Amino acid sequence: QVRLVESGGGLVQAGGSLRLSCTASGLTFDTYAMGWLRQAPGKEREGVSCLNWNGVTTYYADSVKGRFTISRDNAKNTLYLQMDSLKPEDTAMYYCVADPFPDFCLTRVQRLGPDDYWGQGTQVTVSS
């Protein structure tokens, strides 16, 4: 059984930092592209960042470029998202997703389907 478990969310003031983690089990982690999506109430789901299996291909949404950094530790089956200079508009539920196809990050985390695995999400709230 595949499980993705996110952690690290919370309440932070604008300008602060958080580090999200996503630990995977039940899959061969180092063969999956891994991404982060977020969704705020009343807004469309947004692909935030993505990293392919070997860390070569990356994607960042324009809204987070220069502030967020994605990384992975394949030995620990864990994906990270370091979020710095947080803004109130970053407030959302953040989800990690695992995709088995090598071009997933090129889709800007938009091609989501039955082959993907999702976590339950972790809430990030940034106060002004």
Coordinates of C-alpha atoms in Angstrom, one line a residue:
Q1 CA 0.0 0.0 0.0
V2 CA 1.4 3.3 -1.1
R3 CA 1.4 6.2 1.5
L4 CA 2.6 9.7 1.2
V5 CA 2.6 11.7 4.5
E6 CA 3.2 15.4 4.5
S7 CA 4.4 17.3 7.6
G8 CA 5.8 20.7 8.5
G9 CA 2.9 23.0 7.9
G10 CA 1.8 25.5 10.4
L11 CA 1.1 29.2 11.1
V12 CA 3.9 31.7 10.3
Q13 CA 4.2 35.4 9.9
A14 CA 4.8 37.0 6.6
G15 CA 8.5 36.9 5.8
G16 CA 9.0 33.7 7.8
S17 CA 10.0 30.2 6.7
L18 CA 8.7 26.7 6.8
R19 CA 10.0 23.4 5.6
L20 CA 7.6 20.8 4.4
S21 CA 8.4 17.1 4.2
C22 CA 6.7 14.3 2.4
T23 CA 7.7 10.8 3.3
A24 CA 6.7 8.0 1.0
S25 CA 6.3 4.3 1.6
G26 CA 5.1 1.4 -0.5
L27 CA 6.7 2.6 -3.7
T28 CA 10.1 2.7 -5.3
F29 CA 10.7 6.3 -4.4
D30 CA 13.7 6.9 -6.6
T31 CA 11.8 6.0 -9.8
Y32 CA 9.1 8.6 -9.2
A33 CA 8.9 12.3 -10.1
M34 CA 7.7 14.2 -7.0
G35 CA 5.8 17.4 -6.9
W36 CA 4.1 19.8 -4.6
L37 CA 0.6 21.3 -5.3
R38 CA -1.4 23.7 -3.2
Q39 CA -5.0 24.7 -3.1
A40 CA -6.5 27.7 -1.2
P41 CA -10.2 28.0 -0.5
G42 CA -12.0 29.3 -3.5
K43 CA -9.0 29.1 -5.7
E44 CA -7.8 26.6 -8.4
R45 CA -5.2 24.0 -7.5
E46 CA -1.7 25.2 -8.4
G47 CA 1.4 23.3 -9.2
V48 CA 4.1 24.7 -7.0
S49 CA 7.2 22.7 -7.7
C50 CA 8.5 19.4 -9.0
L51 CA 11.6 17.4 -9.0
N52 CA 12.3 14.3 -11.2
W53 CA 13.7 11.1 -9.9
N54 CA 17.4 12.1 -10.2
G55 CA 17.0 15.7 -9.3
V56 CA 17.9 17.0 -12.7
T57 CA 14.5 18.3 -14.0
T58 CA 12.9 20.9 -11.7
Y59 CA 9.9 23.2 -12.0
Y60 CA 8.8 26.2 -9.9
A61 CA 5.7 28.2 -10.3
D62 CA 6.5 31.8 -11.1
S63 CA 4.8 32.8 -7.9
V64 CA 7.4 30.9 -5.8
K65 CA 10.6 31.2 -7.8
G66 CA 13.4 32.5 -5.7
R67 CA 11.6 31.8 -2.5
F68 CA 10.9 28.1 -2.5
T69 CA 13.4 25.2 -2.9
I70 CA 12.5 21.6 -3.6
S71 CA 14.8 18.8 -2.8
R72 CA 14.7 15.0 -2.2
D73 CA 16.6 12.4 -0.3
N74 CA 16.1 9.1 -2.1
A75 CA 17.8 7.2 0.7
K76 CA 15.1 8.5 3.1
N77 CA 12.2 8.3 0.7
T78 CA 11.5 11.9 1.5
L79 CA 10.7 15.0 -0.5
Y80 CA 11.2 18.5 0.9
L81 CA 10.0 22.0 0.2
Q82 CA 11.9 24.8 1.8
M83 CA 9.7 27.9 1.8
D84 CA 11.3 31.2 2.6
S85 CA 10.0 34.8 2.5
L86 CA 6.5 33.5 2.9
K87 CA 3.6 35.7 1.9
P88 CA -0.1 35.7 2.9
E89 CA -0.9 34.5 -0.6
D90 CA 1.1 31.3 0.1
T91 CA -1.7 30.3 2.5
A92 CA -3.1 27.0 1.3
M93 CA -3.2 23.3 1.8
Y94 CA -0.1 21.8 0.4
Y95 CA 0.0 18.3 -1.1
C96 CA 2.8 16.1 -2.4
V97 CA 2.2 13.9 -5.4
A98 CA 4.2 11.0 -6.8
D99 CA 4.1 10.4 -10.6
P100 CA 5.8 7.4 -12.3
F101 CA 6.5 9.2 -15.6
P102 CA 9.8 11.0 -16.2
D103 CA 8.2 14.0 -18.0
F104 CA 5.9 14.8 -15.1
C105 CA 7.8 17.9 -14.1
L106 CA 7.6 19.2 -17.6
T107 CA 3.9 19.3 -17.3
R108 CA 4.2 21.9 -14.5
V109 CA 2.5 19.4 -12.2
Q110 CA -0.7 19.7 -14.3
R111 CA -1.0 16.2 -15.7
L112 CA -2.7 14.4 -12.8
G113 CA -4.3 11.0 -13.2
P114 CA -4.9 7.5 -11.9
D115 CA -1.2 6.7 -11.8
D116 CA -0.5 9.4 -9.3
Y117 CA -0.3 9.0 -5.5
W118 CA -1.2 11.9 -3.2
G119 CA -0.7 12.7 0.4
Q120 CA -3.4 14.0 2.8
G121 CA -2.0 17.5 2.8
T122 CA -0.5 19.9 5.3
Q123 CA -1.9 23.3 6.0
V124 CA 0.3 26.4 5.6
T125 CA -1.1 29.7 6.9
V126 CA 0.8 32.9 6.6
S127 CA -0.4 35.9 8.6
S128 CA 0.2 39.5 7.5

